Structures are given as structure tokens and as C-alpha cells.
Amino acid sequence: MRIGILTGGGDCPGLNAVISSVARRSWDHGHELLGFKYGWRGVIDDDVMPLNLDNVRGIMREGGTILRSSGDNPAHGGDRPERAMATIKKHDVDALIVIGGEGTMKGALTMSRDFGLPVVGVPKTIDNDLPGTELTVGFDSALAIATEALDRLATTAESHDRVMVCEVMGRTAGWLAMYAGIAGGADVILLPEMDLTVEEAAAIITKRHGQGRDSSLIVVGEGYTLRSSTGIFDGHEIEHELDAYGYPRLGGVSNHVARAVEAITGFETRVTILGHVQRGGPPTARDRALASRFGFLAADLVHNGEYGKLVAQVGRDVMAVPLEETEGDARVVPEEIFEFVRSFMG
Ligand code: F6P
């Protein structure tokens, strides 16, 4: 068989580890691999690269993706699906392994449903918000970076009696903010899913400082919408510009949170927006292990002709679930966990 492989959407640590694991297992099965560059764009525009021992050896520990990535995919319409199919035929590709998040899987479903393309999906995103799996490649690495950032902010906050607001990525899902906040000892955790107001956040800080603390940490997920119970801090909705594919470019809510907290508490409040630092650098050991398990199973699914599947973490198991499970709303922090999150604040 000739198996195509691509990495789509925002990059993250662990993509190369998936590629490496798919490659090893596929070669063991006697198959050949063809890389498509820049995600689905490489399939649409016929941009390919051979994958062999020379360019795959040693990439497990490398961040980014040797295949490069973009957000384009056949679900964006036009003649994309037909062009993608023509490329698949031209290169005699028998099946395609797509490593990506929600947008990339939409493209996979379009091609599988409308054109019968044999596909298998591998979930990745630092946001950990893809439905169908409890864990995505990249999340653990981003979490480690965000947690370390909070550890570092804590000591400088202490030296200067400051309140530090740290904004983490995650889009509408608060997984990164929640676990980084808990692990990094944040005193206030503002998730997109929870309707905590800036007045409540400020009250937590004021109380702490009344009890003898001189510094505090606030972590905020980029998708948090500033809420003000008094209405004083309303009107700070951010107009996010849209990227080329219509997704809002989030970021910046922490500035408004900091201004409100400083105004209410009177404590100097500073902002750090972690941004793409969370997506760069080498994957954690856990992400390498997850990527290896996912890649191995994806290669086996293709070898056995089991298409239209997503490899997924379900409970303690790595298993195949229908690709359709990736459809629908983002997997966000559920309400029953809110009390758990609140117990770490203050
Ligand atoms: O989906 C992953 C992610 O890193 C989000 O957390 C973030 O909002 C977005 O991608 C940033 O995307 P870009 O790199 O295209 O600006």
C-alpha cells in the first residue's frame, strides 16, 4: 500500500512523534509512506514529500512538524475536494492518515463521505477540545509549559508584591487554564465555561492579601469573556479579527481582567500572554508516548482496512471510534467540574 499522511491546523509538540510512529509501523507492514505538505493544502495543491528513514529518523523529540501545516481543508468548499481527489489518484495513494483537530477532521469527513476516500484520523490540539477523545496530542506539552510559566511568575510576583495575570490558549475550552491553574497554584482561575466575574476575582485577591499574602496569580483562558457583576467593567468585549478560514484570533482578555482587578484591589497587576510559546518546543514524554500509541493504532487500522475511524483515548484505553464523533461542539470543561476548580482558588 501507499499511505498518505498529513498534519493540519495549528501545530503542537508531538506531531513528529505521530509521524515517526505511523512510519515505523507502516514500514513493518511493508507499506510505503507519502507526506502531504501543509496539511490538506498539500493534497489540494499536490505538494508532496517522500518519507523515508533519512527524514524520519530522530524526529520523535522534535517540536513542530516536518510536514508543515496549514488550516486549509476540503470542507472549505470550491473545487478543493475534486482537486484533492485528483492528487490522491495521481500518486496512487490507497489511504490517508490525517493528524489534526476539528477543522482537519471536517476535511477528512467530507472526503470520506462524499468521495469514499479511505481515511483514519489522529487527534491533536493543545486545546484538548476535540470531541470523540479525552486526550489530544500536544495538550500535555502545552500544559507543562503553562505550568512552568506560572511557577516562574509566582517567584517574580512575590519579589515585587504584584498580582500576575497569565493568559493561556485553549479557545472556548478551559482545559489548559484549569489544569495549569491548579498545577501552577493560581489563586484565581478564569475559564471560558465558568461565569466568574472580575469582581469575584478581585474579592478573592483582596481576601488573600487581607490574610497576609502580598502577591497573587490569576490564570485566564483566552476564550474567557469578561463578566462584571457591577457593570462597571462591562463594555470590554474584544473585537477579534478572523483568520483566513473564519476563526477568531483570540487573545488579550487578560489586559482587561488586569485593569479591572487593579482598579478594584489597588494592587499592581501585570499581564503575561503566553501565546505560541505553548505550541513550540519538544513534546513531553507523555505526549511522545500518546503520539506513539495513536500512530501505531492508526497504522494498524489502515493496514486492516478499517477506515472512517479516529484513534482516541477513551478512559484508560487507546481505541478506534467513528470519525463522526469529532463532529459537533467543542469538548469543553463540564459544569460538574466547576466545584473542583473553585476549591483550588484563594
Ligand atoms: O487551536 C490551537 C490554538 O493554539 C488555539 O489555542 C489558539 O487560539 C489558536 O490555535 C491560535 O491559532 P493561530 O496560530 O492560527 O493564531
CSV table of C-alpha atoms and ligand atoms in Angstrom, one decimal:
chain,number,residue,atom,x,y,z
A,1,MET,CA,0.0,0.0,0.0
A,2,ARG,CA,1.0,3.6,-0.4
A,3,ILE,CA,-0.3,5.6,2.7
A,4,GLY,CA,-0.5,9.3,2.7
A,5,ILE,CA,-0.1,11.3,5.8
A,6,LEU,CA,-0.6,15.0,6.7
A,7,THR,CA,-0.6,17.3,9.7
A,8,GLY,CA,-3.3,20.1,9.6
A,9,GLY,CA,-4.4,23.1,11.7
A,10,GLY,CA,-2.3,24.7,14.4
A,11,ASP,CA,0.9,22.8,15.2
A,12,CYS,CA,1.8,21.4,18.6
A,13,PRO,CA,4.5,19.3,20.2
A,14,GLY,CA,4.1,15.6,19.4
A,15,LEU,CA,3.2,15.8,15.7
A,16,ASN,CA,6.5,14.5,14.6
A,17,ALA,CA,6.2,11.7,17.2
A,18,VAL,CA,3.0,10.6,15.5
A,19,ILE,CA,4.6,10.7,12.1
A,20,SER,CA,7.5,8.6,13.4
A,21,SER,CA,5.3,6.0,14.9
A,22,VAL,CA,3.0,5.7,11.9
A,23,ALA,CA,6.1,5.4,9.7
A,24,ARG,CA,7.7,2.6,11.8
A,25,ARG,CA,4.6,0.5,12.0
A,26,SER,CA,3.6,1.0,8.3
A,27,TRP,CA,7.1,0.1,7.2
A,28,ASP,CA,6.9,-3.0,9.4
A,29,HIS,CA,3.8,-3.9,7.5
A,30,GLY,CA,5.6,-3.4,4.2
A,31,HIS,CA,3.8,-0.2,3.2
A,32,GLU,CA,5.2,3.0,1.7
A,33,LEU,CA,4.5,6.5,3.1
A,34,LEU,CA,3.9,9.7,1.2
A,35,GLY,CA,3.9,13.0,3.1
A,36,PHE,CA,1.5,15.8,2.1
A,37,LYS,CA,2.9,19.2,3.0
A,38,TYR,CA,0.9,22.0,4.8
A,39,GLY,CA,-2.0,19.7,5.8
A,40,TRP,CA,-4.9,19.3,3.4
A,41,ARG,CA,-3.4,22.1,1.3
A,42,GLY,CA,-0.7,19.7,0.1
A,43,VAL,CA,-3.4,17.3,-1.1
A,44,ILE,CA,-5.4,20.0,-2.8
A,45,ASP,CA,-2.4,21.6,-4.4
A,46,ASP,CA,-0.3,18.5,-5.0
A,47,ASP,CA,2.5,19.3,-2.7
A,48,VAL,CA,4.2,16.1,-1.5
A,49,MET,CA,7.4,14.9,0.1
A,50,PRO,CA,8.7,11.4,0.4
A,51,LEU,CA,9.0,10.0,3.9
A,52,ASN,CA,11.9,7.6,4.5
A,53,LEU,CA,14.4,6.6,7.2
A,54,ASP,CA,16.6,9.6,6.4
A,55,ASN,CA,14.0,12.3,7.2
A,56,VAL,CA,12.0,10.4,9.8
A,57,ARG,CA,14.9,9.1,12.0
A,58,GLY,CA,15.3,11.1,15.3
A,59,ILE,CA,12.1,13.3,14.9
A,60,MET,CA,10.3,11.9,17.9
A,61,ARG,CA,11.8,14.6,20.1
A,62,GLU,CA,11.4,17.4,17.7
A,63,GLY,CA,8.7,20.1,18.1
A,64,GLY,CA,6.6,21.4,15.1
A,65,THR,CA,6.0,19.1,12.1
A,66,ILE,CA,8.4,18.1,9.4
A,67,LEU,CA,5.3,18.1,7.1
A,68,ARG,CA,4.5,21.7,7.9
A,69,SER,CA,0.8,22.7,8.5
A,70,SER,CA,-2.0,25.0,7.4
A,71,GLY,CA,-5.7,25.4,8.2
A,72,ASP,CA,-7.0,24.8,4.7
A,73,ASN,CA,-9.1,21.7,4.1
A,74,PRO,CA,-11.6,20.3,1.6
A,75,ALA,CA,-14.6,21.3,3.7
A,76,HIS,CA,-13.9,24.9,2.8
A,77,GLY,CA,-15.5,24.3,-0.5
A,78,GLY,CA,-14.9,25.4,-4.0
A,79,ASP,CA,-13.1,22.7,-6.1
A,80,ARG,CA,-10.9,21.7,-3.2
A,81,PRO,CA,-12.4,18.2,-2.8
A,82,GLU,CA,-12.1,17.4,-6.5
A,83,ARG,CA,-8.5,18.7,-6.6
A,84,ALA,CA,-7.7,16.7,-3.5
A,85,MET,CA,-9.1,13.5,-5.1
A,86,ALA,CA,-7.1,14.1,-8.3
A,87,THR,CA,-3.9,14.3,-6.3
A,88,ILE,CA,-4.8,11.2,-4.4
A,89,LYS,CA,-5.3,9.3,-7.7
A,90,LYS,CA,-2.2,10.8,-9.3
A,91,HIS,CA,0.0,9.5,-6.5
A,92,ASP,CA,-1.8,6.1,-6.2
A,93,VAL,CA,-2.5,6.8,-2.5
A,94,ASP,CA,-4.5,3.9,-1.0
A,95,ALA,CA,-5.4,5.6,2.3
A,96,LEU,CA,-4.7,8.8,4.2
A,97,ILE,CA,-3.8,9.4,7.8
A,98,VAL,CA,-4.8,12.9,8.9
A,99,ILE,CA,-3.3,14.3,12.1
A,100,GLY,CA,-5.3,17.3,13.3
A,101,GLY,CA,-8.1,18.9,15.2
A,102,GLU,CA,-11.7,19.9,14.4
A,103,GLY,CA,-11.1,21.6,11.0
A,104,THR,CA,-8.8,18.9,9.7
A,105,MET,CA,-11.3,16.2,10.7
A,106,LYS,CA,-14.1,18.1,9.0
A,107,GLY,CA,-12.0,17.9,5.8
A,108,ALA,CA,-11.5,14.1,6.5
A,109,LEU,CA,-15.2,13.6,6.9
A,110,THR,CA,-16.0,15.5,3.7
A,111,MET,CA,-13.6,13.4,1.7
A,112,SER,CA,-14.6,10.1,3.3
A,113,ARG,CA,-18.4,10.7,2.9
A,114,ASP,CA,-18.6,12.4,-0.4
A,115,PHE,CA,-15.7,10.8,-2.2
A,116,GLY,CA,-15.2,7.5,-0.4
A,117,LEU,CA,-11.6,8.4,0.5
A,118,PRO,CA,-10.2,5.9,3.0
A,119,VAL,CA,-9.1,8.0,6.0
A,120,VAL,CA,-8.0,7.5,9.6
A,121,GLY,CA,-7.8,10.4,12.0
A,122,VAL,CA,-5.3,11.1,14.8
A,123,PRO,CA,-6.3,13.8,17.3
A,124,LYS,CA,-4.0,16.7,18.1
A,125,THR,CA,-4.5,20.1,19.6
A,126,ILE,CA,-3.1,21.9,22.7
A,127,ASP,CA,-6.8,22.9,23.4
A,128,ASN,CA,-7.8,19.2,24.1
A,129,ASP,CA,-11.3,20.1,22.8
A,130,LEU,CA,-11.8,17.6,20.1
A,131,PRO,CA,-15.0,15.6,20.6
A,132,GLY,CA,-14.5,11.8,20.5
A,133,THR,CA,-11.3,11.6,22.5
A,134,GLU,CA,-10.5,12.5,26.1
A,135,LEU,CA,-6.9,13.4,25.2
A,136,THR,CA,-5.2,15.0,22.2
A,137,VAL,CA,-1.5,15.0,21.3
A,138,GLY,CA,0.1,18.3,22.3
A,139,PHE,CA,-2.1,19.1,25.3
A,140,ASP,CA,0.3,17.7,27.9
A,141,SER,CA,3.3,19.6,26.5
A,142,ALA,CA,1.4,22.9,26.4
A,143,LEU,CA,0.2,22.2,29.9
A,144,ALA,CA,3.8,21.7,31.1
A,145,ILE,CA,4.8,25.0,29.5
A,146,ALA,CA,1.9,26.9,31.0
A,147,THR,CA,2.5,25.4,34.5
A,148,GLU,CA,6.2,26.2,34.3
A,149,ALA,CA,5.3,29.8,33.3
A,150,LEU,CA,3.1,30.1,36.4
A,151,ASP,CA,5.9,28.7,38.6
A,152,ARG,CA,8.2,31.4,37.2
A,153,LEU,CA,5.6,34.2,37.5
A,154,ALA,CA,5.0,33.2,41.2
A,155,THR,CA,8.5,34.0,42.3
A,156,THR,CA,8.8,37.3,40.5
A,157,ALA,CA,5.3,38.2,41.8
A,158,GLU,CA,6.5,37.5,45.3
A,159,SER,CA,9.6,39.7,44.9
A,160,HIS,CA,7.5,42.7,43.9
A,161,ASP,CA,4.2,42.2,45.8
A,162,ARG,CA,2.4,42.0,42.4
A,163,VAL,CA,-0.7,40.3,41.1
A,164,MET,CA,0.2,38.5,37.9
A,165,VAL,CA,-2.4,37.6,35.2
A,166,CYS,CA,-1.3,34.9,32.9
A,167,GLU,CA,-3.3,34.2,29.8
A,168,VAL,CA,-3.2,30.8,28.2
A,169,MET,CA,-4.6,29.5,24.9
A,170,GLY,CA,-7.4,26.9,24.5
A,171,ARG,CA,-10.1,28.8,22.5
A,172,THR,CA,-13.5,28.1,24.0
A,173,ALA,CA,-12.2,25.3,26.2
A,174,GLY,CA,-10.7,25.9,29.6
A,175,TRP,CA,-8.7,22.6,29.9
A,176,LEU,CA,-5.3,24.3,29.7
A,177,ALA,CA,-6.3,27.1,32.0
A,178,MET,CA,-7.9,24.7,34.5
A,179,TYR,CA,-5.0,22.2,34.8
A,180,ALA,CA,-2.3,24.9,34.6
A,181,GLY,CA,-4.1,27.0,37.2
A,182,ILE,CA,-4.4,24.1,39.6
A,183,ALA,CA,-0.9,22.7,39.0
A,184,GLY,CA,0.7,26.1,39.0
A,185,GLY,CA,-1.0,27.3,42.1
A,186,ALA,CA,-3.1,30.1,40.6
A,187,ASP,CA,-5.3,31.9,43.2
A,188,VAL,CA,-8.0,32.7,40.6
A,189,ILE,CA,-8.8,30.5,37.6
A,190,LEU,CA,-10.9,32.2,34.9
A,191,LEU,CA,-12.3,29.7,32.4
A,192,PRO,CA,-14.4,30.4,29.3
A,193,GLU,CA,-17.0,28.0,30.7
A,194,MET,CA,-17.4,29.5,34.2
A,195,ASP,CA,-19.2,32.7,34.8
A,196,LEU,CA,-16.9,34.1,37.4
A,197,THR,CA,-16.9,37.9,37.4
A,198,VAL,CA,-13.9,40.2,37.7
A,199,GLU,CA,-15.4,41.5,41.0
A,200,GLU,CA,-15.4,37.9,42.4
A,201,ALA,CA,-11.8,37.5,41.2
A,202,ALA,CA,-10.8,40.8,42.8
A,203,ALA,CA,-12.6,39.8,46.1
A,204,ILE,CA,-10.5,36.5,46.2
A,205,ILE,CA,-7.3,38.6,45.8
A,206,THR,CA,-8.4,41.2,48.4
A,207,LYS,CA,-9.2,38.4,50.9
A,208,ARG,CA,-5.9,36.7,50.3
A,209,HIS,CA,-3.9,39.9,50.8
A,210,GLY,CA,-6.0,40.6,53.9
A,211,GLN,CA,-4.8,37.3,55.3
A,212,GLY,CA,-1.1,38.3,54.9
A,213,ARG,CA,-0.3,37.4,51.3
A,214,ASP,CA,1.4,40.1,49.2
A,215,SER,CA,1.3,38.5,45.8
A,216,SER,CA,-1.2,36.5,43.7
A,217,LEU,CA,-1.6,34.6,40.5
A,218,ILE,CA,-4.5,34.7,38.1
A,219,VAL,CA,-4.8,32.4,35.1
A,220,VAL,CA,-7.2,33.2,32.4
A,221,GLY,CA,-8.2,31.1,29.4
A,222,GLU,CA,-8.1,33.2,26.2
A,223,GLY,CA,-11.8,32.4,25.5
A,224,TYR,CA,-13.0,33.9,28.8
A,225,THR,CA,-15.4,36.7,28.3
A,226,LEU,CA,-15.0,39.4,30.8
A,227,ARG,CA,-18.0,39.5,33.2
A,228,SER,CA,-18.8,42.3,35.6
A,229,SER,CA,-21.4,41.9,38.3
A,230,THR,CA,-21.5,45.7,38.9
A,231,GLY,CA,-21.5,46.5,35.2
A,232,ILE,CA,-18.6,48.9,35.8
A,233,PHE,CA,-16.2,46.8,33.7
A,234,ASP,CA,-18.6,45.8,31.0
A,235,GLY,CA,-18.0,47.1,27.5
A,236,HIS,CA,-14.7,45.4,27.1
A,237,GLU,CA,-15.8,42.9,24.6
A,238,ILE,CA,-12.9,42.4,22.3
A,239,GLU,CA,-13.4,42.5,18.5
A,240,HIS,CA,-11.3,39.6,17.4
A,241,GLU,CA,-10.2,39.6,13.8
A,242,LEU,CA,-10.8,36.5,11.8
A,243,ASP,CA,-8.1,34.3,10.3
A,244,ALA,CA,-8.2,33.2,6.7
A,245,TYR,CA,-10.6,30.4,7.5
A,246,GLY,CA,-13.1,32.5,9.6
A,247,TYR,CA,-11.8,31.5,13.0
A,248,PRO,CA,-11.5,34.4,15.5
A,249,ARG,CA,-7.9,35.2,16.6
A,250,LEU,CA,-8.3,35.2,20.3
A,251,GLY,CA,-6.0,36.8,22.8
A,252,GLY,CA,-5.9,39.9,25.0
A,253,VAL,CA,-8.7,39.5,27.5
A,254,SER,CA,-6.1,39.3,30.3
A,255,ASN,CA,-5.4,43.1,29.8
A,256,HIS,CA,-9.0,43.9,30.7
A,257,VAL,CA,-9.0,41.5,33.6
A,258,ALA,CA,-5.8,43.0,35.0
A,259,ARG,CA,-7.2,46.6,34.6
A,260,ALA,CA,-10.3,45.7,36.5
A,261,VAL,CA,-8.5,43.7,39.2
A,262,GLU,CA,-6.1,46.6,39.8
A,263,ALA,CA,-8.9,49.2,39.9
A,264,ILE,CA,-10.8,47.2,42.5
A,265,THR,CA,-8.0,45.9,44.7
A,266,GLY,CA,-5.5,48.7,44.3
A,267,PHE,CA,-2.7,46.2,43.9
A,268,GLU,CA,-0.2,46.5,41.0
A,269,THR,CA,-1.4,43.9,38.4
A,270,ARG,CA,0.7,42.8,35.4
A,271,VAL,CA,-0.1,40.7,32.4
A,272,THR,CA,1.7,37.9,30.6
A,273,ILE,CA,0.1,36.4,27.4
A,274,LEU,CA,1.8,33.1,26.8
A,275,GLY,CA,0.7,32.7,23.2
A,276,HIS,CA,2.5,30.5,20.8
A,277,VAL,CA,5.2,29.6,23.4
A,278,GLN,CA,2.7,27.0,24.4
A,279,ARG,CA,2.9,25.4,21.0
A,280,GLY,CA,6.6,25.3,20.5
A,281,GLY,CA,9.5,23.1,21.5
A,282,PRO,CA,9.9,19.4,22.2
A,283,PRO,CA,6.9,17.2,23.4
A,284,THR,CA,6.8,15.9,26.9
A,285,ALA,CA,7.5,12.2,27.4
A,286,ARG,CA,3.7,11.7,28.0
A,287,ASP,CA,2.9,13.3,24.6
A,288,ARG,CA,5.6,11.2,22.9
A,289,ALA,CA,4.0,8.1,24.4
A,290,LEU,CA,0.5,9.1,23.5
A,291,ALA,CA,1.6,10.0,20.0
A,292,SER,CA,3.3,6.6,19.7
A,293,ARG,CA,0.2,4.7,20.8
A,294,PHE,CA,-2.0,6.7,18.5
A,295,GLY,CA,0.3,6.4,15.5
A,296,PHE,CA,0.8,2.7,16.0
A,297,LEU,CA,-3.0,2.1,16.1
A,298,ALA,CA,-3.6,4.4,13.1
A,299,ALA,CA,-1.1,2.4,11.0
A,300,ASP,CA,-2.8,-0.8,12.1
A,301,LEU,CA,-6.3,0.5,11.2
A,302,VAL,CA,-5.1,1.4,7.7
A,303,HIS,CA,-3.3,-2.0,7.3
A,304,ASN,CA,-6.5,-3.8,8.3
A,305,GLY,CA,-8.7,-1.6,6.0
A,306,GLU,CA,-10.7,-0.1,9.0
A,307,TYR,CA,-11.4,3.4,7.6
A,308,GLY,CA,-13.5,6.3,8.8
A,309,LYS,CA,-12.1,6.0,12.3
A,310,LEU,CA,-10.4,8.3,14.8
A,311,VAL,CA,-7.9,6.9,17.1
A,312,ALA,CA,-8.9,8.1,20.6
A,313,GLN,CA,-8.2,8.0,24.3
A,314,VAL,CA,-11.3,6.6,26.0
A,315,GLY,CA,-10.9,6.1,29.7
A,316,ARG,CA,-7.6,4.2,30.1
A,317,ASP,CA,-7.7,2.8,26.6
A,318,VAL,CA,-6.5,3.9,23.2
A,319,MET,CA,-9.1,2.7,20.7
A,320,ALA,CA,-10.8,3.4,17.4
A,321,VAL,CA,-14.0,5.4,17.4
A,322,PRO,CA,-16.1,6.6,14.4
A,323,LEU,CA,-14.7,9.7,12.8
A,324,GLU,CA,-18.2,11.2,13.1
A,325,GLU,CA,-17.7,11.6,16.8
A,326,THR,CA,-15.4,14.6,16.1
A,327,GLU,CA,-18.5,16.5,14.8
A,328,GLY,CA,-20.4,18.9,16.9
A,329,ASP,CA,-19.5,21.3,19.6
A,330,ALA,CA,-16.0,21.6,21.1
A,331,ARG,CA,-15.4,19.4,24.2
A,332,VAL,CA,-15.3,21.9,27.0
A,333,VAL,CA,-14.9,21.7,30.7
A,334,PRO,CA,-18.2,20.3,32.1
A,335,GLU,CA,-20.2,22.0,34.8
A,336,GLU,CA,-19.8,19.2,37.3
A,337,ILE,CA,-16.1,20.0,37.5
A,338,PHE,CA,-16.6,23.7,38.4
A,339,GLU,CA,-16.8,23.0,42.1
A,340,PHE,CA,-13.5,21.1,41.9
A,341,VAL,CA,-11.9,24.1,40.1
A,342,ARG,CA,-13.3,26.6,42.7
A,343,SER,CA,-11.8,24.5,45.6
A,344,PHE,CA,-8.3,25.5,44.4
A,345,MET,CA,-8.9,29.2,44.3
A,346,GLY,CA,-8.0,31.7,47.0
B,1,F6P,O1,-6.2,25.6,18.4
B,1,F6P,C1,-4.9,25.7,18.9
B,1,F6P,C2,-4.6,27.2,19.1
B,1,F6P,O2,-3.3,27.3,19.5
B,1,F6P,C3,-5.6,27.9,20.0
B,1,F6P,O3,-5.3,27.7,21.4
B,1,F6P,C4,-5.3,29.4,19.6
B,1,F6P,O4,-6.4,30.2,19.9
B,1,F6P,C5,-5.1,29.2,18.1
B,1,F6P,O5,-4.7,27.9,17.9
B,1,F6P,C6,-4.1,30.2,17.5
B,1,F6P,O6,-4.1,30.0,16.2
B,1,F6P,P1,-3.1,30.7,15.2
B,1,F6P,O7,-1.7,30.2,15.4
B,1,F6P,O8,-3.6,30.4,13.9
B,1,F6P,O9,-3.2,32.2,15.5
